[in-house]
Amino acid sequence: MYLRCVTGDRPRAWVDWLAWAEYCYNTSYHAALHTTPFEVLYGRPPPPMLPFEDGTARTEAAGALLRTRDEILAEARQRLLQAQQLAKKYYDAHHREAEFAEGDWVWLRLLHRTTQSLDPRAKRKLGPRYAGPFRVLERIGTLAYRLELPQGSRLHDVFHVGLLKAYRSDPPAAPPTLPPTAEGRLLPSPEKVLKAQKRRDVWHVLVQWTGLPVDDATWRTSTSSASSFRIFSSRTSCLSRRGEML
């Protein structure tokens, strides 16, 4: 970013600026390192660069070169600071201050983690961005919180504050529960068969699962005969007809 700012003023002389821009970057203090990249690499502070004073150079060409060097360094440091301020501006635009107390209820955003780690019934791409709500058990340091996750969840219970959002409605009596699972897979029990179709000599049934809405019904394949489907349909109180159950 700052190299683009430096070369923008003199696009035909960017080769002359490249080495000084690199020097400026490697000798600048980095907040993440608490030092300069030069000192991290070599184990000692960078050598000081003395400013040029008129009359100290033996030739006019050398003096002009040193004056140009000082101008490049000053402008490169200014553009480096400009790039840092611009990056901070865009970061602060999406940054929010959040603080929670023990017992508060919050929504949890999973980001790159799959929602099925908390609820195997969740729809991945079209599902909600936040899961929960969950209760805050304790505060870990200044930026992390431990949540009361449902039994059977496959996630660590400590999350960064940036993944949490306050729950504004009336808090539930208890955290949500998960359906029966085994090795991360959902183990629902069938409630009734909504429909059956025979495709290429293979029976497909649309099964509604216990405790789940009709929209979450799924198609399952089976090698059973049509008579078996009619028997299963009668047990689940479904109307049936040959080749299809309604």
mmCIF file of C-alpha atoms in Angstrom:
data_model
loop_
_atom_site.group_PDB
_atom_site.id
_atom_site.type_symbol
_atom_site.label_atom_id
_atom_site.label_comp_id
_atom_site.label_asym_id
_atom_site.label_seq_id
_atom_site.Cartn_x
_atom_site.Cartn_y
_atom_site.Cartn_z
ATOM 1 C CA MET A 1 0.000 0.000 0.000
ATOM 2 C CA TYR A 2 2.671 2.518 0.959
ATOM 3 C CA LEU A 3 4.864 1.429 -1.964
ATOM 4 C CA ARG A 4 1.984 2.261 -4.297
ATOM 5 C CA CYS A 5 1.740 5.697 -2.681
ATOM 6 C CA VAL A 6 5.484 6.267 -3.064
ATOM 7 C CA THR A 7 5.665 5.237 -6.710
ATOM 8 C CA GLY A 8 2.531 7.161 -7.633
ATOM 9 C CA ASP A 9 4.339 10.500 -7.662
ATOM 10 C CA ARG A 10 7.284 9.277 -9.751
ATOM 11 C CA PRO A 11 6.090 6.253 -11.736
ATOM 12 C CA ARG A 12 9.173 6.213 -13.967
ATOM 13 C CA ALA A 13 11.642 6.284 -11.049
ATOM 14 C CA TRP A 14 10.142 3.579 -8.839
ATOM 15 C CA VAL A 15 13.312 1.448 -9.167
ATOM 16 C CA ASP A 16 15.289 4.213 -7.434
ATOM 17 C CA TRP A 17 12.694 4.295 -4.626
ATOM 18 C CA LEU A 18 12.397 0.553 -4.077
ATOM 19 C CA ALA A 19 15.503 0.010 -1.921
ATOM 20 C CA TRP A 20 14.761 3.035 0.276
ATOM 21 C CA ALA A 21 11.148 2.009 0.697
ATOM 22 C CA GLU A 22 12.334 -1.421 1.851
ATOM 23 C CA TYR A 23 14.779 0.198 4.274
ATOM 24 C CA CYS A 24 12.028 2.438 5.619
ATOM 25 C CA TYR A 25 9.725 -0.507 6.239
ATOM 26 C CA ASN A 26 12.366 -2.710 7.887
ATOM 27 C CA THR A 27 13.567 0.040 10.228
ATOM 28 C CA SER A 28 10.093 1.191 11.333
ATOM 29 C CA TYR A 29 8.591 0.137 14.652
ATOM 30 C CA HIS A 30 5.921 -2.591 14.418
ATOM 31 C CA ALA A 31 3.346 -2.770 17.184
ATOM 32 C CA ALA A 32 2.877 -6.517 16.734
ATOM 33 C CA LEU A 33 6.647 -7.184 17.065
ATOM 34 C CA HIS A 34 7.313 -4.422 19.629
ATOM 35 C CA THR A 35 10.451 -3.707 17.645
ATOM 36 C CA THR A 36 11.638 -3.334 14.035
ATOM 37 C CA PRO A 37 11.872 -6.215 11.507
ATOM 38 C CA PHE A 38 15.583 -5.405 11.153
ATOM 39 C CA GLU A 39 16.221 -6.117 14.840
ATOM 40 C CA VAL A 40 14.168 -9.325 14.706
ATOM 41 C CA LEU A 41 16.305 -10.599 11.822
ATOM 42 C CA TYR A 42 19.780 -9.433 12.907
ATOM 43 C CA GLY A 43 19.388 -9.139 16.684
ATOM 44 C CA ARG A 44 20.553 -5.516 16.883
ATOM 45 C CA PRO A 45 19.009 -2.099 16.233
ATOM 46 C CA PRO A 46 19.251 -0.769 12.679
ATOM 47 C CA PRO A 47 22.201 1.530 11.934
ATOM 48 C CA PRO A 48 21.330 5.224 12.105
ATOM 49 C CA MET A 49 21.006 7.139 8.877
ATOM 50 C CA LEU A 50 22.592 10.582 9.323
ATOM 51 C CA PRO A 51 20.870 13.425 7.467
ATOM 52 C CA PHE A 52 22.791 15.241 4.786
ATOM 53 C CA GLU A 53 24.252 18.663 5.541
ATOM 54 C CA ASP A 54 25.196 21.116 2.840
ATOM 55 C CA GLY A 55 28.890 21.399 2.266
ATOM 56 C CA THR A 56 29.793 17.965 3.611
ATOM 57 C CA ALA A 57 29.908 16.224 0.232
ATOM 58 C CA ARG A 58 33.072 16.352 -1.827
ATOM 59 C CA THR A 59 31.257 16.673 -5.145
ATOM 60 C CA GLU A 60 28.031 18.285 -6.234
ATOM 61 C CA ALA A 61 26.778 15.010 -7.695
ATOM 62 C CA ALA A 62 27.214 13.240 -4.354
ATOM 63 C CA GLY A 63 25.444 16.081 -2.558
ATOM 64 C CA ALA A 64 22.493 15.931 -4.942
ATOM 65 C CA LEU A 65 22.273 12.169 -4.472
ATOM 66 C CA LEU A 66 22.229 12.473 -0.666
ATOM 67 C CA ARG A 67 19.610 15.236 -0.770
ATOM 68 C CA THR A 68 17.433 13.051 -2.973
ATOM 69 C CA ARG A 69 17.934 10.181 -0.508
ATOM 70 C CA ASP A 70 16.707 12.279 2.422
ATOM 71 C CA GLU A 71 13.671 13.428 0.444
ATOM 72 C CA ILE A 72 12.806 9.847 -0.493
ATOM 73 C CA LEU A 73 13.155 8.606 3.100
ATOM 74 C CA ALA A 74 11.016 11.418 4.506
ATOM 75 C CA GLU A 75 8.290 10.881 1.936
ATOM 76 C CA ALA A 76 8.422 7.081 2.286
ATOM 77 C CA ARG A 77 7.925 7.313 6.060
ATOM 78 C CA GLN A 78 5.054 9.735 5.540
ATOM 79 C CA ARG A 79 3.375 7.375 3.067
ATOM 80 C CA LEU A 80 3.939 4.419 5.400
ATOM 81 C CA LEU A 81 2.131 6.312 8.141
ATOM 82 C CA GLN A 82 -0.616 7.213 5.647
ATOM 83 C CA ALA A 83 -1.097 3.530 4.750
ATOM 84 C CA GLN A 84 -1.302 2.578 8.444
ATOM 85 C CA GLN A 85 -3.914 5.240 9.119
ATOM 86 C CA LEU A 86 -5.975 4.132 6.122
ATOM 87 C CA ALA A 87 -5.898 0.499 7.250
ATOM 88 C CA LYS A 88 -6.935 1.573 10.755
ATOM 89 C CA LYS A 89 -9.813 3.615 9.334
ATOM 90 C CA TYR A 90 -11.301 0.633 7.483
ATOM 91 C CA TYR A 91 -10.776 -1.656 10.484
ATOM 92 C CA ASP A 92 -12.462 0.727 12.924
ATOM 93 C CA ALA A 93 -15.428 1.102 10.571
ATOM 94 C CA HIS A 94 -16.399 -2.531 11.260
ATOM 95 C CA HIS A 95 -15.164 -2.668 14.853
ATOM 96 C CA ARG A 96 -17.498 -2.492 17.823
ATOM 97 C CA GLU A 97 -16.919 -2.401 21.551
ATOM 98 C CA ALA A 98 -18.638 -5.270 23.370
ATOM 99 C CA GLU A 99 -18.515 -6.423 26.971
ATOM 100 C CA PHE A 100 -20.621 -9.076 28.686
ATOM 101 C CA ALA A 101 -21.204 -10.072 32.295
ATOM 102 C CA GLU A 102 -21.586 -13.500 33.810
ATOM 103 C CA GLY A 103 -25.121 -14.771 33.221
ATOM 104 C CA ASP A 104 -25.753 -12.748 30.045
ATOM 105 C CA TRP A 105 -27.187 -14.497 26.986
ATOM 106 C CA VAL A 106 -25.399 -14.046 23.675
ATOM 107 C CA TRP A 107 -25.527 -15.181 20.071
ATOM 108 C CA LEU A 108 -22.483 -17.056 18.773
ATOM 109 C CA ARG A 109 -21.063 -16.673 15.274
ATOM 110 C CA LEU A 110 -19.086 -19.708 14.149
ATOM 111 C CA LEU A 111 -17.329 -18.188 11.098
ATOM 112 C CA HIS A 112 -15.278 -20.993 9.501
ATOM 113 C CA ARG A 113 -16.605 -23.630 11.885
ATOM 114 C CA THR A 114 -19.610 -25.552 10.637
ATOM 115 C CA THR A 115 -22.877 -24.927 12.434
ATOM 116 C CA GLN A 116 -23.388 -28.668 12.598
ATOM 117 C CA SER A 117 -20.742 -28.753 15.319
ATOM 118 C CA LEU A 118 -23.477 -27.336 17.571
ATOM 119 C CA ASP A 119 -26.624 -28.473 15.844
ATOM 120 C CA PRO A 120 -26.584 -31.227 13.198
ATOM 121 C CA ARG A 121 -30.010 -30.073 12.003
ATOM 122 C CA ALA A 122 -28.654 -26.739 10.826
ATOM 123 C CA LYS A 123 -28.759 -25.862 7.146
ATOM 124 C CA ARG A 124 -25.267 -24.902 6.121
ATOM 125 C CA LYS A 125 -25.235 -22.303 3.381
ATOM 126 C CA LEU A 126 -28.742 -20.931 3.930
ATOM 127 C CA GLY A 127 -28.681 -21.295 7.705
ATOM 128 C CA PRO A 128 -28.523 -18.431 10.208
ATOM 129 C CA ARG A 129 -25.204 -16.731 10.835
ATOM 130 C CA TYR A 130 -25.485 -16.960 14.601
ATOM 131 C CA ALA A 131 -26.254 -19.956 16.823
ATOM 132 C CA GLY A 132 -27.792 -19.948 20.267
ATOM 133 C CA PRO A 133 -28.512 -18.129 22.414
ATOM 134 C CA PHE A 134 -26.002 -19.345 25.011
ATOM 135 C CA ARG A 135 -25.297 -18.181 28.534
ATOM 136 C CA VAL A 136 -21.987 -16.597 29.549
ATOM 137 C CA LEU A 137 -20.343 -18.609 32.323
ATOM 138 C CA GLU A 138 -17.208 -16.551 32.926
ATOM 139 C CA ARG A 139 -14.861 -14.028 31.414
ATOM 140 C CA ILE A 140 -11.405 -15.208 30.358
ATOM 141 C CA GLY A 141 -8.946 -12.321 30.305
ATOM 142 C CA THR A 142 -10.195 -9.204 28.550
ATOM 143 C CA LEU A 143 -11.349 -10.514 25.163
ATOM 144 C CA ALA A 144 -12.613 -14.087 25.688
ATOM 145 C CA TYR A 145 -15.698 -15.632 27.289
ATOM 146 C CA ARG A 146 -16.678 -19.140 28.296
ATOM 147 C CA LEU A 147 -20.178 -20.139 27.144
ATOM 148 C CA GLU A 148 -22.571 -22.812 28.348
ATOM 149 C CA LEU A 149 -22.838 -24.960 25.233
ATOM 150 C CA PRO A 150 -25.409 -27.743 24.888
ATOM 151 C CA GLN A 151 -24.482 -31.265 25.840
ATOM 152 C CA GLY A 152 -22.934 -33.147 22.944
ATOM 153 C CA SER A 153 -21.507 -30.136 21.135
ATOM 154 C CA ARG A 154 -18.100 -30.661 19.521
ATOM 155 C CA LEU A 155 -16.599 -27.206 20.129
ATOM 156 C CA HIS A 156 -14.311 -25.636 22.711
ATOM 157 C CA ASP A 157 -16.437 -23.453 24.991
ATOM 158 C CA VAL A 158 -14.178 -20.340 25.016
ATOM 159 C CA PHE A 159 -14.727 -17.744 22.255
ATOM 160 C CA HIS A 160 -13.376 -14.319 21.303
ATOM 161 C CA VAL A 161 -15.642 -11.373 22.050
ATOM 162 C CA GLY A 162 -15.752 -10.533 18.330
ATOM 163 C CA LEU A 163 -17.782 -13.704 17.720
ATOM 164 C CA LEU A 164 -20.486 -12.776 20.247
ATOM 165 C CA LYS A 165 -23.551 -10.558 19.969
ATOM 166 C CA ALA A 166 -25.920 -9.595 22.761
ATOM 167 C CA TYR A 167 -29.274 -11.419 22.971
ATOM 168 C CA ARG A 168 -31.994 -8.755 23.277
ATOM 169 C CA SER A 169 -35.127 -10.850 23.873
ATOM 170 C CA ASP A 170 -36.301 -12.651 27.008
ATOM 171 C CA PRO A 171 -33.651 -15.215 27.984
ATOM 172 C CA PRO A 172 -34.638 -18.891 27.717
ATOM 173 C CA ALA A 173 -34.924 -21.049 30.801
ATOM 174 C CA ALA A 174 -32.075 -23.318 29.704
ATOM 175 C CA PRO A 175 -29.613 -23.547 26.801
ATOM 176 C CA PRO A 176 -30.871 -25.414 23.718
ATOM 177 C CA THR A 177 -30.405 -29.164 23.583
ATOM 178 C CA LEU A 178 -29.097 -31.295 20.756
ATOM 179 C CA PRO A 179 -30.822 -34.318 19.269
ATOM 180 C CA PRO A 180 -29.202 -37.744 19.722
ATOM 181 C CA THR A 181 -25.915 -38.001 17.837
ATOM 182 C CA ALA A 182 -23.162 -40.563 17.363
ATOM 183 C CA GLU A 183 -19.667 -39.509 16.197
ATOM 184 C CA GLY A 184 -21.065 -36.197 15.019
ATOM 185 C CA ARG A 185 -23.918 -37.722 13.009
ATOM 186 C CA LEU A 186 -27.570 -37.087 13.694
ATOM 187 C CA LEU A 187 -29.598 -40.090 14.899
ATOM 188 C CA PRO A 188 -33.234 -39.034 14.484
ATOM 189 C CA SER A 189 -36.174 -41.398 14.689
ATOM 190 C CA PRO A 190 -38.702 -41.440 11.796
ATOM 191 C CA GLU A 191 -42.164 -40.105 12.552
ATOM 192 C CA LYS A 192 -43.970 -40.778 9.299
ATOM 193 C CA VAL A 193 -43.452 -41.258 5.575
ATOM 194 C CA LEU A 194 -44.758 -38.378 3.516
ATOM 195 C CA LYS A 195 -44.183 -39.788 0.056
ATOM 196 C CA ALA A 196 -42.601 -42.729 -1.742
ATOM 197 C CA GLN A 197 -41.378 -43.015 -5.326
ATOM 198 C CA LYS A 198 -39.805 -45.763 -7.383
ATOM 199 C CA ARG A 199 -36.901 -44.562 -9.491
ATOM 200 C CA ARG A 200 -35.019 -47.058 -11.661
ATOM 201 C CA ASP A 201 -36.240 -49.991 -9.594
ATOM 202 C CA VAL A 202 -35.124 -48.315 -6.346
ATOM 203 C CA TRP A 203 -37.640 -47.072 -3.788
ATOM 204 C CA HIS A 204 -37.146 -43.534 -2.391
ATOM 205 C CA VAL A 205 -39.132 -42.394 0.623
ATOM 206 C CA LEU A 206 -39.601 -38.869 1.996
ATOM 207 C CA VAL A 207 -39.299 -39.251 5.766
ATOM 208 C CA GLN A 208 -40.357 -36.717 8.379
ATOM 209 C CA TRP A 209 -38.232 -37.066 11.511
ATOM 210 C CA THR A 210 -39.419 -36.831 15.091
ATOM 211 C CA GLY A 211 -38.967 -33.382 16.580
ATOM 212 C CA LEU A 212 -38.152 -31.736 13.249
ATOM 213 C CA PRO A 213 -40.435 -29.604 11.049
ATOM 214 C CA VAL A 214 -41.814 -30.855 7.752
ATOM 215 C CA ASP A 215 -39.348 -28.667 5.854
ATOM 216 C CA ASP A 216 -36.501 -30.811 7.214
ATOM 217 C CA ALA A 217 -37.903 -34.036 5.762
ATOM 218 C CA THR A 218 -35.339 -35.917 3.682
ATOM 219 C CA TRP A 219 -35.385 -38.509 0.917
ATOM 220 C CA ARG A 220 -33.938 -41.901 1.771
ATOM 221 C CA THR A 221 -33.336 -44.888 -0.463
ATOM 222 C CA SER A 222 -34.336 -48.434 0.400
ATOM 223 C CA THR A 223 -34.405 -51.874 -1.225
ATOM 224 C CA SER A 224 -37.680 -52.814 0.483
ATOM 225 C CA SER A 225 -40.729 -53.806 -1.537
ATOM 226 C CA ALA A 226 -43.844 -51.765 -2.060
ATOM 227 C CA SER A 227 -45.754 -53.917 0.443
ATOM 228 C CA SER A 228 -43.188 -53.061 3.113
ATOM 229 C CA PHE A 229 -43.768 -49.375 2.450
ATOM 230 C CA ARG A 230 -47.517 -49.800 2.817
ATOM 231 C CA ILE A 231 -47.046 -51.541 6.159
ATOM 232 C CA PHE A 232 -44.641 -48.852 7.338
ATOM 233 C CA SER A 233 -47.017 -46.183 6.125
ATOM 234 C CA SER A 234 -49.938 -47.623 8.101
ATOM 235 C CA ARG A 235 -47.868 -47.578 11.249
ATOM 236 C CA THR A 236 -47.041 -43.905 10.728
ATOM 237 C CA SER A 237 -50.633 -42.955 9.916
ATOM 238 C CA CYS A 238 -50.005 -42.019 6.295
ATOM 239 C CA LEU A 239 -52.359 -42.437 3.377
ATOM 240 C CA SER A 240 -50.874 -44.720 0.792
ATOM 241 C CA ARG A 241 -51.416 -45.785 -2.734
ATOM 242 C CA ARG A 242 -49.468 -47.885 -5.161
ATOM 243 C CA GLY A 243 -46.134 -46.305 -5.999
ATOM 244 C CA GLU A 244 -46.742 -43.181 -3.910
ATOM 245 C CA MET A 245 -47.754 -42.323 -0.338
ATOM 246 C CA LEU A 246 -49.398 -39.034 0.547
#
